[in-house]
Amino acid sequence: DNEYNVSNSLKNMFNGINYEVLLLDNNTKGPFETLTTAINKYNIEGPSFICDCDHSINIDPIINLLEKDENNDIIIPTYNIENENINAWSKVYLKNEKIIDISEKELLENEHKIMGIIGCHYFKDLSYFKNLNDEYENISEMLKRLILNENINIKSREIYRAEFLGDPERLQDCINKKRNKKCVFCDIDG
């Protein structure tokens, strides 16, 4: 925040929206530690979406599922990665639309449907993150453990409209689409 003035940039981007910036005392080694540290430090509770900042997605499929069925503990947004670099994605493995496994970047050998995981998960309760410090590096590692617990209702929902900004090529592609008025989600001045 000190180096890039992120708080001020967010203030300009989300003018008129009620939000709070939570600053951590130290750098973390990854997304999972960032989340657990913030959730525990600020005692964050209740239903939440936890999203990466390097993409923009239309979460209507998740909202529609929540409106139909309130018994979802966790919903994982997925994306068809047939035309993507699959080694760059966390992956969910589906058998009859039921999640049977999760992997980070590695590809597990199996015959099931493989979808990429988009980092914008819905959690009915953030207690899964309470008092877990350095146990995992990535959220997908925690989710892999949770799918084994039959008392937790975890579903996946395919996302069809998304823009990915996580590397210079993808960011430039989004900027080019924005300039050509083909980017649905980007709001980048240029």
Short mmCIF file of C-alpha atoms in Angstrom, two decimals:
data_model
loop_
_atom_site.label_atom_id
_atom_site.label_comp_id
_atom_site.label_asym_id
_atom_site.label_seq_id
_atom_site.Cartn_x
_atom_site.Cartn_y
_atom_site.Cartn_z
CA ASP A 1 0.00 0.00 0.00
CA ASN A 2 2.87 2.38 0.83
CA GLU A 3 4.68 1.68 -2.43
CA TYR A 4 1.72 1.61 -4.86
CA ASN A 5 -1.01 3.52 -2.97
CA VAL A 6 -3.48 0.68 -3.45
CA SER A 7 -5.96 2.04 -0.90
CA ASN A 8 -6.32 5.28 -2.85
CA SER A 9 -6.68 3.42 -6.17
CA LEU A 10 -9.45 1.26 -4.68
CA LYS A 11 -11.14 4.38 -3.30
CA ASN A 12 -11.26 5.81 -6.83
CA MET A 13 -12.43 2.52 -8.38
CA PHE A 14 -15.15 1.79 -5.82
CA ASN A 15 -16.40 5.29 -5.11
CA GLY A 16 -19.84 5.06 -3.52
CA ILE A 17 -19.49 1.40 -2.52
CA ASN A 18 -19.19 0.49 1.14
CA TYR A 19 -15.96 -1.47 1.65
CA GLU A 20 -13.00 -1.60 4.00
CA VAL A 21 -9.31 -2.09 3.24
CA LEU A 22 -7.64 -4.46 5.68
CA LEU A 23 -3.89 -4.11 5.98
CA LEU A 24 -1.68 -6.87 7.33
CA ASP A 25 1.40 -6.21 9.43
CA ASN A 26 3.73 -8.42 7.38
CA ASN A 27 4.05 -9.88 3.92
CA THR A 28 2.69 -13.40 3.53
CA LYS A 29 4.00 -16.33 1.55
CA GLY A 30 0.81 -16.77 -0.46
CA PRO A 31 -2.97 -16.40 -0.78
CA PHE A 32 -3.88 -18.90 1.93
CA GLU A 33 -1.71 -17.26 4.58
CA THR A 34 -3.04 -13.83 3.54
CA LEU A 35 -6.62 -15.02 4.06
CA THR A 36 -6.07 -16.82 7.34
CA THR A 37 -4.10 -13.89 8.74
CA ALA A 38 -6.77 -11.34 7.75
CA ILE A 39 -9.72 -13.51 8.85
CA ASN A 40 -8.13 -14.17 12.25
CA LYS A 41 -6.76 -10.63 12.81
CA TYR A 42 -10.00 -8.85 11.89
CA ASN A 43 -12.37 -11.62 13.07
CA ILE A 44 -14.16 -11.77 9.71
CA GLU A 45 -17.25 -13.99 9.75
CA GLY A 46 -20.32 -14.90 7.76
CA PRO A 47 -21.03 -15.75 4.12
CA SER A 48 -18.29 -14.43 1.86
CA PHE A 49 -16.85 -14.44 -1.61
CA ILE A 50 -13.07 -14.64 -1.61
CA CYS A 51 -11.72 -13.50 -4.96
CA ASP A 52 -8.34 -13.00 -6.54
CA CYS A 53 -7.75 -9.54 -7.96
CA ASP A 54 -6.30 -10.64 -11.31
CA HIS A 55 -9.56 -11.45 -13.10
CA SER A 56 -13.10 -10.25 -13.55
CA ILE A 57 -15.92 -12.75 -13.76
CA ASN A 58 -19.68 -12.81 -14.00
CA ILE A 59 -20.76 -14.75 -10.89
CA ASP A 60 -24.43 -15.06 -11.92
CA PRO A 61 -24.15 -18.90 -12.11
CA ILE A 62 -23.04 -18.96 -8.45
CA ILE A 63 -25.77 -16.51 -7.37
CA ASN A 64 -28.38 -18.58 -9.22
CA LEU A 65 -27.23 -21.72 -7.41
CA LEU A 66 -27.36 -19.93 -4.04
CA GLU A 67 -30.89 -18.71 -4.76
CA LYS A 68 -32.04 -22.27 -5.58
CA ASP A 69 -30.25 -24.07 -2.78
CA GLU A 70 -29.12 -22.49 0.49
CA ASN A 71 -27.37 -25.69 1.61
CA ASN A 72 -24.14 -24.96 -0.22
CA ASP A 73 -21.19 -24.61 2.11
CA ILE A 74 -18.64 -23.85 -0.60
CA ILE A 75 -19.04 -23.11 -4.31
CA ILE A 76 -16.00 -23.28 -6.55
CA PRO A 77 -16.22 -21.36 -9.85
CA THR A 78 -14.78 -23.32 -12.75
CA TYR A 79 -13.79 -22.51 -16.31
CA ASN A 80 -13.36 -24.61 -19.44
CA ILE A 81 -9.58 -24.77 -19.94
CA GLU A 82 -9.47 -26.83 -23.14
CA ASN A 83 -7.87 -23.90 -24.99
CA GLU A 84 -5.75 -22.71 -22.06
CA ASN A 85 -2.32 -23.51 -20.67
CA ILE A 86 -3.61 -26.10 -18.20
CA ASN A 87 -0.36 -26.02 -16.22
CA ALA A 88 -1.17 -22.44 -15.18
CA TRP A 89 -4.47 -23.44 -13.56
CA SER A 90 -5.63 -25.07 -10.37
CA LYS A 91 -7.93 -27.86 -11.43
CA VAL A 92 -11.10 -29.58 -10.27
CA TYR A 93 -11.92 -33.13 -11.39
CA LEU A 94 -15.58 -33.97 -11.84
CA LYS A 95 -17.46 -37.25 -12.09
CA ASN A 96 -21.14 -36.75 -12.90
CA GLU A 97 -20.70 -33.08 -11.87
CA LYS A 98 -19.51 -34.15 -8.39
CA ILE A 99 -16.06 -32.94 -7.33
CA ILE A 100 -13.82 -35.95 -6.78
CA ASP A 101 -10.40 -34.29 -6.62
CA ILE A 102 -8.53 -31.00 -6.79
CA SER A 103 -4.95 -30.22 -7.78
CA GLU A 104 -2.93 -27.02 -7.80
CA LYS A 105 -0.87 -26.67 -11.01
CA GLU A 106 -0.04 -30.34 -11.57
CA LEU A 107 -2.27 -32.50 -13.74
CA LEU A 108 -3.47 -35.68 -12.07
CA GLU A 109 -3.87 -38.79 -14.18
CA ASN A 110 -7.54 -39.72 -14.43
CA GLU A 111 -10.36 -40.09 -16.91
CA HIS A 112 -12.72 -37.54 -15.36
CA LYS A 113 -13.80 -34.12 -16.58
CA ILE A 114 -11.20 -31.46 -15.79
CA MET A 115 -12.09 -27.80 -15.27
CA GLY A 116 -9.92 -24.86 -14.25
CA ILE A 117 -10.61 -23.23 -10.90
CA ILE A 118 -11.20 -19.48 -10.92
CA GLY A 119 -10.19 -17.86 -7.63
CA CYS A 120 -13.54 -16.42 -6.58
CA HIS A 121 -14.94 -18.95 -4.11
CA TYR A 122 -18.14 -18.67 -2.11
CA PHE A 123 -17.95 -19.73 1.55
CA LYS A 124 -21.11 -19.96 3.64
CA ASP A 125 -18.89 -19.72 6.71
CA LEU A 126 -15.26 -18.63 7.05
CA SER A 127 -14.62 -20.95 9.99
CA TYR A 128 -12.67 -23.22 7.63
CA PHE A 129 -9.91 -20.60 7.77
CA LYS A 130 -9.92 -20.05 11.53
CA ASN A 131 -6.75 -20.94 13.37
CA LEU A 132 -5.02 -22.38 10.29
CA ASN A 133 -1.75 -20.55 9.86
CA ASP A 134 0.90 -22.14 7.67
CA GLU A 135 -0.87 -25.40 6.97
CA TYR A 136 -1.36 -24.70 3.26
CA GLU A 137 0.10 -22.40 0.64
CA ASN A 138 -2.95 -22.28 -1.62
CA ILE A 139 -6.71 -22.37 -1.11
CA SER A 140 -6.96 -25.32 -3.51
CA GLU A 141 -4.95 -27.42 -1.04
CA MET A 142 -7.48 -26.68 1.71
CA LEU A 143 -10.39 -27.37 -0.67
CA LYS A 144 -8.86 -30.73 -1.60
CA ARG A 145 -8.93 -31.70 2.08
CA LEU A 146 -12.49 -30.41 2.53
CA ILE A 147 -13.96 -32.44 -0.38
CA LEU A 148 -13.15 -35.57 1.63
CA ASN A 149 -15.47 -34.39 4.42
CA GLU A 150 -18.93 -35.66 3.53
CA ASN A 151 -20.55 -33.20 5.96
CA ILE A 152 -19.43 -30.24 3.83
CA ASN A 153 -21.50 -29.54 0.71
CA ILE A 154 -19.03 -28.35 -1.95
CA LYS A 155 -20.19 -27.75 -5.50
CA SER A 156 -18.64 -26.35 -8.63
CA ARG A 157 -20.33 -23.93 -10.99
CA GLU A 158 -19.05 -23.19 -14.48
CA ILE A 159 -18.37 -19.55 -15.30
CA TYR A 160 -18.85 -18.56 -18.92
CA ARG A 161 -17.93 -14.86 -18.94
CA ALA A 162 -14.53 -13.95 -17.57
CA GLU A 163 -11.48 -11.81 -18.26
CA PHE A 164 -8.10 -12.85 -16.90
CA LEU A 165 -5.45 -10.26 -16.10
CA GLY A 166 -2.84 -12.31 -14.25
CA ASP A 167 0.08 -11.89 -16.61
CA PRO A 168 1.24 -9.15 -19.01
CA GLU A 169 -0.12 -10.94 -22.11
CA ARG A 170 -3.59 -11.41 -20.65
CA LEU A 171 -3.67 -7.85 -19.32
CA GLN A 172 -2.69 -6.47 -22.74
CA ASP A 173 -5.31 -8.68 -24.40
CA CYS A 174 -7.97 -7.23 -22.08
CA ILE A 175 -6.78 -3.68 -22.76
CA ASN A 176 -6.94 -4.34 -26.52
CA LYS A 177 -10.45 -5.78 -26.20
CA LYS A 178 -11.51 -2.77 -24.13
CA ARG A 179 -10.22 -0.43 -26.83
CA ASN A 180 -12.14 -2.43 -29.43
CA LYS A 181 -15.22 -2.51 -27.15
CA LYS A 182 -15.10 -6.32 -26.93
CA CYS A 183 -14.12 -6.61 -23.27
CA VAL A 184 -17.22 -7.15 -21.16
CA PHE A 185 -15.72 -6.63 -17.73
CA CYS A 186 -12.58 -4.52 -18.03
CA ASP A 187 -12.72 -0.92 -16.94
CA ILE A 188 -9.22 0.18 -17.80
CA ASP A 189 -8.52 3.66 -18.99
CA GLY A 190 -6.33 3.59 -22.02
#
